[in-house]
Amino acid sequence: MVIGKPLLTVEQIQKKVKELAAIISEDYEGKEILAVGILRGAFIFFSDLVRHIQVPMNIDFIIASSYIKIQTSGDIKIHADLREDIKAKHVLLIEDIVDSGLTLKYIQEMLLARNPASLRTCTFLDKKSRRKTELKLDYIGFEIPDFYIVGYGLDYDNKFRNLPYISVFKEST
Ligand code: IMP
């Protein structure tokens, strides 16, 4: 296994998180957010982002999976659902990375069926070239090329989530 040089440094990440939080705070002025993190990948981005958002909020989490090692299975599993009732609430979904888009599409449809007042989605990273479904994304940190990446919450086989920066990962042959 090889971890390359940072694709995104700690400084670049933190600057972008603050920019996103400022836009979100402005958009939701006068409202209360229910911030929903998609675990496990989004745990670091979620905790960084919410600390910079300036409007009142509640938090909740969904635990979902679709990846088997490096390949998406396209078979989305919800391991733990929300504890909160989202009806009539302003839900902000927070995701680490969108690849095929199948995971988010599934979760967005599941939540929309529960009649929130609004549903917006924020993803830190977007591998747009890999998209397999149409998807509404309201806030995007960085659009990145089609690399498999690790760090800042993102894993390979549940490892490397604790790297403070984002790096390209290659399986050694
Ligand atoms: P999608 O359903 O194909 O959009 O996959 C989304 C999920 O796959 C994300 O929430 C991540 O957990 C995982 N994922 C996608 N690309 C990467 C990557 O490059 N590194 C680590 N995890 C990834």
mmCIF file of C-alpha atoms and ligand atoms in Angstrom:
data_model
loop_
_atom_site.group_PDB
_atom_site.id
_atom_site.type_symbol
_atom_site.label_atom_id
_atom_site.label_comp_id
_atom_site.label_asym_id
_atom_site.label_seq_id
_atom_site.Cartn_x
_atom_site.Cartn_y
_atom_site.Cartn_z
ATOM 1 C CA MET A 1 0.000 0.000 0.000
ATOM 2 C CA VAL A 2 1.273 3.441 -0.898
ATOM 3 C CA ILE A 3 0.207 6.783 0.515
ATOM 4 C CA GLY A 4 1.280 9.613 -1.782
ATOM 5 C CA LYS A 5 1.870 13.302 -1.114
ATOM 6 C CA PRO A 6 -1.076 15.321 0.167
ATOM 7 C CA LEU A 7 -3.653 16.045 -2.509
ATOM 8 C CA LEU A 8 -5.142 18.555 -0.076
ATOM 9 C CA THR A 9 -3.142 19.899 2.838
ATOM 10 C CA VAL A 10 -4.399 20.644 6.348
ATOM 11 C CA GLU A 11 -4.333 24.375 5.505
ATOM 12 C CA GLN A 12 -6.320 23.958 2.269
ATOM 13 C CA ILE A 13 -8.869 21.781 4.067
ATOM 14 C CA GLN A 14 -9.386 24.197 6.960
ATOM 15 C CA LYS A 15 -9.689 27.219 4.644
ATOM 16 C CA LYS A 16 -12.386 25.467 2.599
ATOM 17 C CA VAL A 17 -14.288 24.302 5.701
ATOM 18 C CA LYS A 18 -14.495 27.909 6.938
ATOM 19 C CA GLU A 19 -15.655 29.134 3.511
ATOM 20 C CA LEU A 20 -18.401 26.510 3.341
ATOM 21 C CA ALA A 21 -19.543 27.248 6.896
ATOM 22 C CA ALA A 22 -19.762 30.987 6.134
ATOM 23 C CA ILE A 23 -21.982 30.368 3.076
ATOM 24 C CA ILE A 24 -24.178 27.913 4.998
ATOM 25 C CA SER A 25 -24.532 30.317 7.940
ATOM 26 C CA GLU A 26 -25.684 33.062 5.580
ATOM 27 C CA ASP A 27 -28.138 30.805 3.716
ATOM 28 C CA TYR A 28 -29.762 29.567 6.932
ATOM 29 C CA GLU A 29 -29.881 32.878 8.786
ATOM 30 C CA GLY A 30 -32.966 32.986 11.054
ATOM 31 C CA LYS A 31 -33.498 29.236 10.795
ATOM 32 C CA GLU A 32 -32.461 26.224 12.853
ATOM 33 C CA ILE A 33 -30.584 23.387 11.154
ATOM 34 C CA LEU A 34 -30.709 19.674 11.771
ATOM 35 C CA ALA A 35 -27.209 18.685 10.656
ATOM 36 C CA VAL A 36 -27.096 15.020 9.610
ATOM 37 C CA GLY A 37 -23.675 13.408 9.232
ATOM 38 C CA ILE A 38 -23.225 10.290 7.133
ATOM 39 C CA LEU A 39 -20.915 7.976 8.993
ATOM 40 C CA ARG A 40 -18.375 6.797 9.112
ATOM 41 C CA GLY A 41 -16.494 8.812 6.483
ATOM 42 C CA ALA A 42 -17.948 12.247 7.295
ATOM 43 C CA PHE A 43 -17.105 12.240 10.997
ATOM 44 C CA ILE A 44 -14.127 14.601 10.804
ATOM 45 C CA PHE A 45 -15.535 16.953 8.163
ATOM 46 C CA PHE A 46 -18.831 17.061 10.082
ATOM 47 C CA SER A 47 -17.195 18.022 13.354
ATOM 48 C CA ASP A 48 -14.982 20.650 11.686
ATOM 49 C CA LEU A 49 -17.844 22.157 9.696
ATOM 50 C CA VAL A 50 -20.448 22.413 12.473
ATOM 51 C CA ARG A 51 -17.994 24.240 14.714
ATOM 52 C CA HIS A 52 -17.857 27.079 12.172
ATOM 53 C CA ILE A 53 -21.598 27.301 11.418
ATOM 54 C CA GLN A 54 -23.146 30.315 13.136
ATOM 55 C CA VAL A 55 -26.857 29.371 13.284
ATOM 56 C CA PRO A 56 -28.559 27.224 15.933
ATOM 57 C CA MET A 57 -28.498 23.526 15.210
ATOM 58 C CA ASN A 58 -29.270 20.050 16.344
ATOM 59 C CA ILE A 59 -27.228 17.091 15.143
ATOM 60 C CA ASP A 60 -27.902 13.511 14.162
ATOM 61 C CA PHE A 61 -26.205 10.720 12.216
ATOM 62 C CA ILE A 62 -26.873 7.950 9.745
ATOM 63 C CA ILE A 63 -24.461 5.052 9.450
ATOM 64 C CA ALA A 64 -24.349 3.840 5.861
ATOM 65 C CA SER A 65 -22.041 1.731 3.736
ATOM 66 C CA SER A 66 -21.663 0.822 0.113
ATOM 67 C CA TYR A 67 -17.961 0.261 -0.339
ATOM 68 C CA ILE A 68 -16.177 -3.058 -0.202
ATOM 69 C CA LYS A 69 -12.494 -2.094 -0.059
ATOM 70 C CA ILE A 70 -11.891 0.080 -3.132
ATOM 71 C CA GLN A 71 -14.948 -0.812 -5.259
ATOM 72 C CA THR A 72 -18.438 0.531 -4.690
ATOM 73 C CA SER A 73 -20.921 -2.294 -4.397
ATOM 74 C CA GLY A 74 -23.889 -0.104 -5.323
ATOM 75 C CA ASP A 75 -25.746 -1.953 -2.612
ATOM 76 C CA ILE A 76 -26.431 0.663 0.075
ATOM 77 C CA LYS A 77 -26.851 -0.502 3.636
ATOM 78 C CA ILE A 78 -28.238 1.668 6.442
ATOM 79 C CA HIS A 79 -26.638 0.308 9.611
ATOM 80 C CA ALA A 80 -28.165 2.935 11.911
ATOM 81 C CA ASP A 81 -30.947 5.380 11.133
ATOM 82 C CA LEU A 82 -31.628 8.857 12.581
ATOM 83 C CA ARG A 83 -32.921 9.244 16.120
ATOM 84 C CA GLU A 84 -34.653 12.539 15.310
ATOM 85 C CA ASP A 85 -37.994 12.975 13.571
ATOM 86 C CA ILE A 86 -37.114 15.270 10.642
ATOM 87 C CA LYS A 87 -40.656 16.300 9.701
ATOM 88 C CA ALA A 88 -40.819 20.098 9.156
ATOM 89 C CA LYS A 89 -37.112 20.523 9.990
ATOM 90 C CA HIS A 90 -34.377 22.100 7.867
ATOM 91 C CA VAL A 91 -32.101 19.142 7.241
ATOM 92 C CA LEU A 92 -28.509 19.665 6.114
ATOM 93 C CA LEU A 93 -26.948 16.370 5.003
ATOM 94 C CA ILE A 94 -23.185 16.315 5.447
ATOM 95 C CA GLU A 95 -21.123 13.837 3.418
ATOM 96 C CA ASP A 96 -17.386 13.315 2.969
ATOM 97 C CA ILE A 97 -17.236 12.374 -0.712
ATOM 98 C CA VAL A 98 -19.611 11.716 -3.586
ATOM 99 C CA ASP A 99 -18.438 9.163 -6.116
ATOM 100 C CA SER A 100 -21.153 7.299 -8.080
ATOM 101 C CA GLY A 101 -23.722 9.279 -6.081
ATOM 102 C CA LEU A 102 -25.715 6.132 -5.296
ATOM 103 C CA THR A 103 -25.285 6.383 -1.514
ATOM 104 C CA LEU A 104 -26.436 9.991 -1.318
ATOM 105 C CA LYS A 105 -29.275 9.485 -3.764
ATOM 106 C CA TYR A 106 -30.582 6.645 -1.617
ATOM 107 C CA ILE A 107 -30.309 8.680 1.595
ATOM 108 C CA GLN A 108 -31.802 11.840 0.051
ATOM 109 C CA GLU A 109 -34.846 9.901 -1.170
ATOM 110 C CA MET A 110 -35.219 8.159 2.173
ATOM 111 C CA LEU A 111 -35.185 11.515 4.019
ATOM 112 C CA LEU A 112 -37.403 13.387 1.554
ATOM 113 C CA ALA A 113 -40.092 10.754 2.115
ATOM 114 C CA ARG A 114 -40.189 11.920 5.772
ATOM 115 C CA ASN A 115 -41.305 15.448 4.763
ATOM 116 C CA PRO A 116 -38.563 17.760 6.089
ATOM 117 C CA ALA A 117 -39.155 21.523 5.688
ATOM 118 C CA SER A 118 -36.079 21.503 3.445
ATOM 119 C CA LEU A 119 -33.229 19.193 2.522
ATOM 120 C CA ARG A 120 -29.843 20.425 1.373
ATOM 121 C CA THR A 121 -26.646 18.481 0.908
ATOM 122 C CA CYS A 122 -23.055 19.483 1.598
ATOM 123 C CA THR A 123 -20.201 17.276 0.433
ATOM 124 C CA PHE A 124 -16.573 18.041 1.096
ATOM 125 C CA LEU A 125 -15.321 16.253 -2.026
ATOM 126 C CA ASP A 126 -16.934 15.517 -5.369
ATOM 127 C CA LYS A 127 -15.619 12.975 -7.896
ATOM 128 C CA LYS A 128 -18.063 14.291 -10.473
ATOM 129 C CA SER A 129 -16.640 12.300 -13.395
ATOM 130 C CA ARG A 130 -17.716 9.049 -11.687
ATOM 131 C CA ARG A 131 -21.383 9.945 -11.252
ATOM 132 C CA LYS A 132 -23.910 7.212 -12.074
ATOM 133 C CA THR A 133 -27.052 9.083 -11.081
ATOM 134 C CA GLU A 134 -28.347 12.646 -11.125
ATOM 135 C CA LEU A 135 -27.941 14.281 -7.778
ATOM 136 C CA LYS A 136 -28.675 17.641 -6.155
ATOM 137 C CA LEU A 137 -25.613 18.939 -4.306
ATOM 138 C CA ASP A 138 -25.963 22.357 -2.687
ATOM 139 C CA TYR A 139 -22.501 22.872 -1.195
ATOM 140 C CA ILE A 140 -19.290 21.336 -2.576
ATOM 141 C CA GLY A 141 -15.825 21.775 -1.061
ATOM 142 C CA PHE A 142 -13.550 20.517 -3.827
ATOM 143 C CA GLU A 143 -14.152 18.752 -7.118
ATOM 144 C CA ILE A 144 -11.381 16.169 -7.456
ATOM 145 C CA PRO A 145 -10.161 13.824 -10.218
ATOM 146 C CA ASP A 146 -10.870 10.102 -10.227
ATOM 147 C CA PHE A 147 -8.332 9.001 -7.607
ATOM 148 C CA TYR A 148 -8.973 6.750 -4.635
ATOM 149 C CA ILE A 149 -8.170 8.930 -1.665
ATOM 150 C CA VAL A 150 -7.717 8.455 2.068
ATOM 151 C CA GLY A 151 -7.393 10.669 5.136
ATOM 152 C CA TYR A 152 -9.554 13.331 6.824
ATOM 153 C CA GLY A 153 -12.098 10.625 7.677
ATOM 154 C CA LEU A 154 -11.823 8.671 4.423
ATOM 155 C CA ASP A 155 -10.596 5.108 4.582
ATOM 156 C CA TYR A 156 -9.146 2.172 2.766
ATOM 157 C CA ASP A 157 -10.407 -0.974 4.489
ATOM 158 C CA ASN A 158 -11.280 1.192 7.505
ATOM 159 C CA LYS A 159 -7.702 2.467 7.850
ATOM 160 C CA PHE A 160 -6.072 5.889 7.335
ATOM 161 C CA ARG A 161 -9.132 7.840 8.536
ATOM 162 C CA ASN A 162 -6.934 9.621 11.073
ATOM 163 C CA LEU A 163 -4.567 11.206 8.525
ATOM 164 C CA PRO A 164 -5.041 14.963 9.017
ATOM 165 C CA TYR A 165 -4.677 15.661 5.255
ATOM 166 C CA ILE A 166 -6.090 14.009 2.116
ATOM 167 C CA SER A 167 -3.847 11.773 0.079
ATOM 168 C CA VAL A 168 -4.055 9.585 -3.026
ATOM 169 C CA PHE A 169 -3.974 5.887 -2.190
ATOM 170 C CA LYS A 170 -2.620 3.095 -4.389
ATOM 171 C CA GLU A 171 -2.841 -0.624 -3.754
ATOM 172 C CA SER A 172 0.660 -2.076 -4.216
ATOM 173 C CA THR A 173 0.804 -5.062 -6.593
HETATM 174 P P1 IMP B 1 -20.938 6.552 -3.839
HETATM 175 O O1 IMP B 1 -22.206 5.910 -3.389
HETATM 176 O O2 IMP B 1 -20.314 5.787 -4.986
HETATM 177 O O3 IMP B 1 -21.107 8.019 -4.183
HETATM 178 O O4 IMP B 1 -19.902 6.399 -2.683
HETATM 179 C C1 IMP B 1 -19.886 7.246 -1.593
HETATM 180 C C2 IMP B 1 -19.129 6.647 -0.449
HETATM 181 O O5 IMP B 1 -18.046 5.835 -0.895
HETATM 182 C C3 IMP B 1 -18.513 7.743 0.386
HETATM 183 O O6 IMP B 1 -19.364 8.092 1.446
HETATM 184 C C4 IMP B 1 -17.215 7.119 0.864
HETATM 185 O O7 IMP B 1 -17.439 6.483 2.105
HETATM 186 C C5 IMP B 1 -16.869 6.093 -0.168
HETATM 187 N N1 IMP B 1 -15.839 6.566 -1.128
HETATM 188 C C6 IMP B 1 -16.001 7.001 -2.387
HETATM 189 N N2 IMP B 1 -14.836 7.350 -2.953
HETATM 190 C C7 IMP B 1 -13.899 7.163 -2.000
HETATM 191 C C8 IMP B 1 -12.476 7.382 -1.959
HETATM 192 O O8 IMP B 1 -11.812 7.834 -2.911
HETATM 193 N N3 IMP B 1 -11.865 7.066 -0.788
HETATM 194 C C9 IMP B 1 -12.534 6.579 0.302
HETATM 195 N N4 IMP B 1 -13.856 6.367 0.307
HETATM 196 C C10 IMP B 1 -14.530 6.655 -0.838
#
